[in-house]
Coordinates of N, CA, C and O in Angstrom, one line a residue:
X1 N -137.7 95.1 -144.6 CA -138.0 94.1 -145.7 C -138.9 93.0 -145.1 O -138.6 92.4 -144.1
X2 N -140.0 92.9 -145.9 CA -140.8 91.4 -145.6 C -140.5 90.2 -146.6 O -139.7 90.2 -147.5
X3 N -141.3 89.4 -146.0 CA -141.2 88.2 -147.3 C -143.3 87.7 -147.1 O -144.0 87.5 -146.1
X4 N -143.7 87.8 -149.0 CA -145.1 87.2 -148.0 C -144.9 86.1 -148.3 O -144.0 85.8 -149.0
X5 N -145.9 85.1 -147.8 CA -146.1 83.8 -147.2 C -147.5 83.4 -148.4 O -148.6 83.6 -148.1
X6 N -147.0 83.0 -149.6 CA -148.0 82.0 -150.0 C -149.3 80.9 -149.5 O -149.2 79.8 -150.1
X7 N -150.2 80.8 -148.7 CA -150.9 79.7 -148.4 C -152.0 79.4 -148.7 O -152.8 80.2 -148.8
X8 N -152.2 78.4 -148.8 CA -153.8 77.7 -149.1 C -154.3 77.5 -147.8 O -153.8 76.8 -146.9
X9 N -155.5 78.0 -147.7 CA -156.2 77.9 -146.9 C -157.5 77.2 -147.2 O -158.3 78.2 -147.5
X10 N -158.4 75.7 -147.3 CA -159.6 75.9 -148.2 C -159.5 75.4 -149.7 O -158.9 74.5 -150.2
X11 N -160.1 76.3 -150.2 CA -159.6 76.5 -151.4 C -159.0 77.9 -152.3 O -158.9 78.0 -153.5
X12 N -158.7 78.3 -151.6 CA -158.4 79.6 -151.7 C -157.0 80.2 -151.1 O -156.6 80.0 -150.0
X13 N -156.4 80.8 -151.8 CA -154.9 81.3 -151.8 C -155.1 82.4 -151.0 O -156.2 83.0 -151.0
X14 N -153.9 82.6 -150.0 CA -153.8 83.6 -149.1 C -152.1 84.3 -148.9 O -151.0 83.7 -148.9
X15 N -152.5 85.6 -148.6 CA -150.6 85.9 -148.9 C -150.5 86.2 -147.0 O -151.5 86.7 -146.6
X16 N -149.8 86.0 -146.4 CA -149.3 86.5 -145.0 C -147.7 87.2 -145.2 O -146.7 86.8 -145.6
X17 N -148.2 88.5 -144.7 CA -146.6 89.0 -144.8 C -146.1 88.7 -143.2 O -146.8 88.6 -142.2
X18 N -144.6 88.5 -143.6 CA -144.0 88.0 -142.0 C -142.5 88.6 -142.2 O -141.9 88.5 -143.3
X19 N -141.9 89.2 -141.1 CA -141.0 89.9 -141.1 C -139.8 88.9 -141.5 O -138.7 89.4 -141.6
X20 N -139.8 87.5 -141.7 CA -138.8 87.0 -142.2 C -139.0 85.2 -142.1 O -139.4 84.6 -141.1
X21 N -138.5 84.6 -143.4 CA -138.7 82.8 -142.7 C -137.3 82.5 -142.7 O -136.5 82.7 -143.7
X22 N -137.1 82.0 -141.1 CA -136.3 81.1 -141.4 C -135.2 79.7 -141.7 O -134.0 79.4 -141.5
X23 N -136.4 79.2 -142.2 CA -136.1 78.0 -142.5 C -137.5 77.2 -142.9 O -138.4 77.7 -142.2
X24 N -137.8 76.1 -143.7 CA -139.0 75.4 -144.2 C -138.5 74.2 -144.1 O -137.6 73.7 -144.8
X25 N -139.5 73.6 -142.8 CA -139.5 72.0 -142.3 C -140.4 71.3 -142.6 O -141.3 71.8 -142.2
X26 N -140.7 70.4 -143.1 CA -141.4 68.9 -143.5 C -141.6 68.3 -141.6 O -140.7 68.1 -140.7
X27 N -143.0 68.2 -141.6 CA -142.9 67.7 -140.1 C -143.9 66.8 -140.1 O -144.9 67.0 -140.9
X28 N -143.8 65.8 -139.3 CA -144.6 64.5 -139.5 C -145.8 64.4 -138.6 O -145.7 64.0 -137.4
X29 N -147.1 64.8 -139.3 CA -148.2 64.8 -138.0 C -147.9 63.7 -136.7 O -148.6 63.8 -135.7
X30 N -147.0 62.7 -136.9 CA -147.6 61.6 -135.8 C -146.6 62.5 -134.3 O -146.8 62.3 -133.1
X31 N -145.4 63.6 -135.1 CA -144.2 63.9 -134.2 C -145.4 65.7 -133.0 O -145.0 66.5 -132.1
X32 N -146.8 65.6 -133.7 CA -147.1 67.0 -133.2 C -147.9 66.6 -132.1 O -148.9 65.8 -132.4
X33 N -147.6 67.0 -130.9 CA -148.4 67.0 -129.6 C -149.4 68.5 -129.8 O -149.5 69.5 -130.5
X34 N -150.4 67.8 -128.5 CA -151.6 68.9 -128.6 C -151.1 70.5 -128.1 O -150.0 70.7 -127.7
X35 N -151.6 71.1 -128.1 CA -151.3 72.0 -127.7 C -151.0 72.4 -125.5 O -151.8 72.2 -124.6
X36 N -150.1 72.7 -125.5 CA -150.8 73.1 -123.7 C -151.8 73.9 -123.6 O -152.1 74.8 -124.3
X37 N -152.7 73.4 -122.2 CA -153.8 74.4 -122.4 C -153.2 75.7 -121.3 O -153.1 75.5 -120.1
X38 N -152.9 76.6 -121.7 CA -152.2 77.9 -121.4 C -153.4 79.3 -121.1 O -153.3 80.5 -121.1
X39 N -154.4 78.6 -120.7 CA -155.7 79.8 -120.7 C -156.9 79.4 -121.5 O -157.1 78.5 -122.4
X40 N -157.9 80.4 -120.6 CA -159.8 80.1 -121.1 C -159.4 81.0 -122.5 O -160.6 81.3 -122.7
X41 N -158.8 81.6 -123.3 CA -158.5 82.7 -123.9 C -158.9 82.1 -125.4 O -158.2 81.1 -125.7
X42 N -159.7 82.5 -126.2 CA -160.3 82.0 -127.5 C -159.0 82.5 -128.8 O -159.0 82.5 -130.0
X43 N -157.9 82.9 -127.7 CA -156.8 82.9 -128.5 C -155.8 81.7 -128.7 O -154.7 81.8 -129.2
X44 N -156.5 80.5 -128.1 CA -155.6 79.4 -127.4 C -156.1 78.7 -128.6 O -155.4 77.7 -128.8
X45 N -157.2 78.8 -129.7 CA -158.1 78.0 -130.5 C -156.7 78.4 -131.7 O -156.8 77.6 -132.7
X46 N -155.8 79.3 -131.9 CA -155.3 79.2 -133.4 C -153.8 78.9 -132.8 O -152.8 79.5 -133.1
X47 N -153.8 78.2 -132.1 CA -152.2 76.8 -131.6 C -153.3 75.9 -132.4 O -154.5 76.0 -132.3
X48 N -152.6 75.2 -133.1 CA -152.8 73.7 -133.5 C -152.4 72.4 -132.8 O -153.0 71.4 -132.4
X49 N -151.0 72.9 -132.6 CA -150.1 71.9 -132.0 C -148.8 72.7 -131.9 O -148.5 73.9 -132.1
X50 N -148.1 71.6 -131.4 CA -146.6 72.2 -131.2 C -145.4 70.7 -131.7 O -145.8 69.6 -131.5
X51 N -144.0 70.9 -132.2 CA -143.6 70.0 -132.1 C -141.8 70.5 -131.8 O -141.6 71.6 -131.2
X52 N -140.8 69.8 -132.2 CA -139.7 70.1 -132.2 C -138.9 70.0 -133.5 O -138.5 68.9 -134.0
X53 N -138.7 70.9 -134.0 CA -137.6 71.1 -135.3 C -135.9 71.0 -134.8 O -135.8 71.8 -133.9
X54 N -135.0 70.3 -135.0 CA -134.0 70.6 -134.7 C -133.6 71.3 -133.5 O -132.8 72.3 -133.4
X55 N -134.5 70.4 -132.2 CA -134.2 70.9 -130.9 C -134.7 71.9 -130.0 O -134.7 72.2 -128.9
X56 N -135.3 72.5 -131.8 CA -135.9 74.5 -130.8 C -138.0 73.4 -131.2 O -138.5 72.5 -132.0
X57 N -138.5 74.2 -129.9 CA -140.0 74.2 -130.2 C -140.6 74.9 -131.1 O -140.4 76.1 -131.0
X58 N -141.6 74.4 -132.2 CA -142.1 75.2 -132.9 C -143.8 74.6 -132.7 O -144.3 73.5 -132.6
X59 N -144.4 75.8 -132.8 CA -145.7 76.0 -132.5 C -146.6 76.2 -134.3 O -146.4 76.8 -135.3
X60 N -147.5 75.4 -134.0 CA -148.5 75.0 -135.2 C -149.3 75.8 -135.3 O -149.6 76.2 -134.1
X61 N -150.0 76.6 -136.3 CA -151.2 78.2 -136.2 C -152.2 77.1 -137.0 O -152.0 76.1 -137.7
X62 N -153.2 77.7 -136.5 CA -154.4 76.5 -137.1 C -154.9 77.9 -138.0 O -155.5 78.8 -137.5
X63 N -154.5 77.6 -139.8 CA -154.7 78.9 -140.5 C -155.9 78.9 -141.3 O -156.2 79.8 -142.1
X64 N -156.7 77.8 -141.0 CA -158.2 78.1 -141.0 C -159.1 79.3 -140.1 O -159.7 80.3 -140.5
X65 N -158.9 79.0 -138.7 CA -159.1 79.9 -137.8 C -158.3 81.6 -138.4 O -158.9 82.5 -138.9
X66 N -157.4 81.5 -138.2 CA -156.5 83.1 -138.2 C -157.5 83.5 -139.8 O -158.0 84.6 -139.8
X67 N -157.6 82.8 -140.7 CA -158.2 83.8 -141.6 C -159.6 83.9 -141.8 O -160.1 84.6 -142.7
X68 N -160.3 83.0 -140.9 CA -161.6 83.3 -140.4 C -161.8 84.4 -139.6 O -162.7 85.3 -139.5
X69 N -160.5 84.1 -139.1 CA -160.9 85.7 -137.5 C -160.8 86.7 -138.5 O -161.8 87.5 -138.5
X70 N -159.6 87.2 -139.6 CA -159.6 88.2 -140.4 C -160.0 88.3 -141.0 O -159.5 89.2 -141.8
X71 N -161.6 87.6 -141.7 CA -162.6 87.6 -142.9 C -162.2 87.8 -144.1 O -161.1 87.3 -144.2
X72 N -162.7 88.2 -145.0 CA -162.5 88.9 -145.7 C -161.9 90.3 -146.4 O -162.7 91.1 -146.5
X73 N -160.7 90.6 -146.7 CA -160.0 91.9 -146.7 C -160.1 92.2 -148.1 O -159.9 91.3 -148.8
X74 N -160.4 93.3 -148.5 CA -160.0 93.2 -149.9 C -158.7 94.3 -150.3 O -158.4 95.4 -149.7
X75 N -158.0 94.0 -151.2 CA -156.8 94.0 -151.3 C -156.3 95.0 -152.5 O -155.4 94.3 -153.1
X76 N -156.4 96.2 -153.2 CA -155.9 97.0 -154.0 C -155.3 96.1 -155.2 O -154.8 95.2 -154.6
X77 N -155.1 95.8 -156.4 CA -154.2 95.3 -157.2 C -153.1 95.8 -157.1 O -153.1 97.0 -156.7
X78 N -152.0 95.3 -157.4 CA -150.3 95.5 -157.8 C -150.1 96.6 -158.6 O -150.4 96.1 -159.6
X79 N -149.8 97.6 -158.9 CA -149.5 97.9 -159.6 C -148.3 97.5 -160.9 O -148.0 96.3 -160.6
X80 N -147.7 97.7 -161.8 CA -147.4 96.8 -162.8 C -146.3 97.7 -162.9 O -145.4 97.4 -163.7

């Protein structure tokens, strides 16, 4: 079972399917540190940041980038 992920990206709506959320946090830009630099790796460009939710670390996706890197897809309609 998935759940997708509603997002604005832009101006433009985007669905991400993800094997599951769990939980939706309100987080305060001033609480998000930069990212570690963890590698020369142009995979290090879609970390945003990272901060802490209730003790566990959570990592920021910069989702301009991620659906730049995946262009344009085009997508079948729903069936009804």
């Amino acid at each position: 079972r998935h759940v997708i992920m509603v997002l604005q990206i832009g101006d433009r709506p985007h669905g991400l399917i993800v094997d599951a959320v769990n939980d939706i946090a309100s987080i305060d830009e001033n609480d998000v540190q930069p990212p570690p630099p963890i590698g020369m790796n142009a995979d290090d460009e879609l970390l945003d940041g990272i901060t802490s939710v209730d003790g566990q670390m959570v990592m920021i996706l910069n989702l301009e980038r991620l659906a730049r890197d995946f262009g344009e897809i085009e997508v079948a309609p729903l069936a009804a």
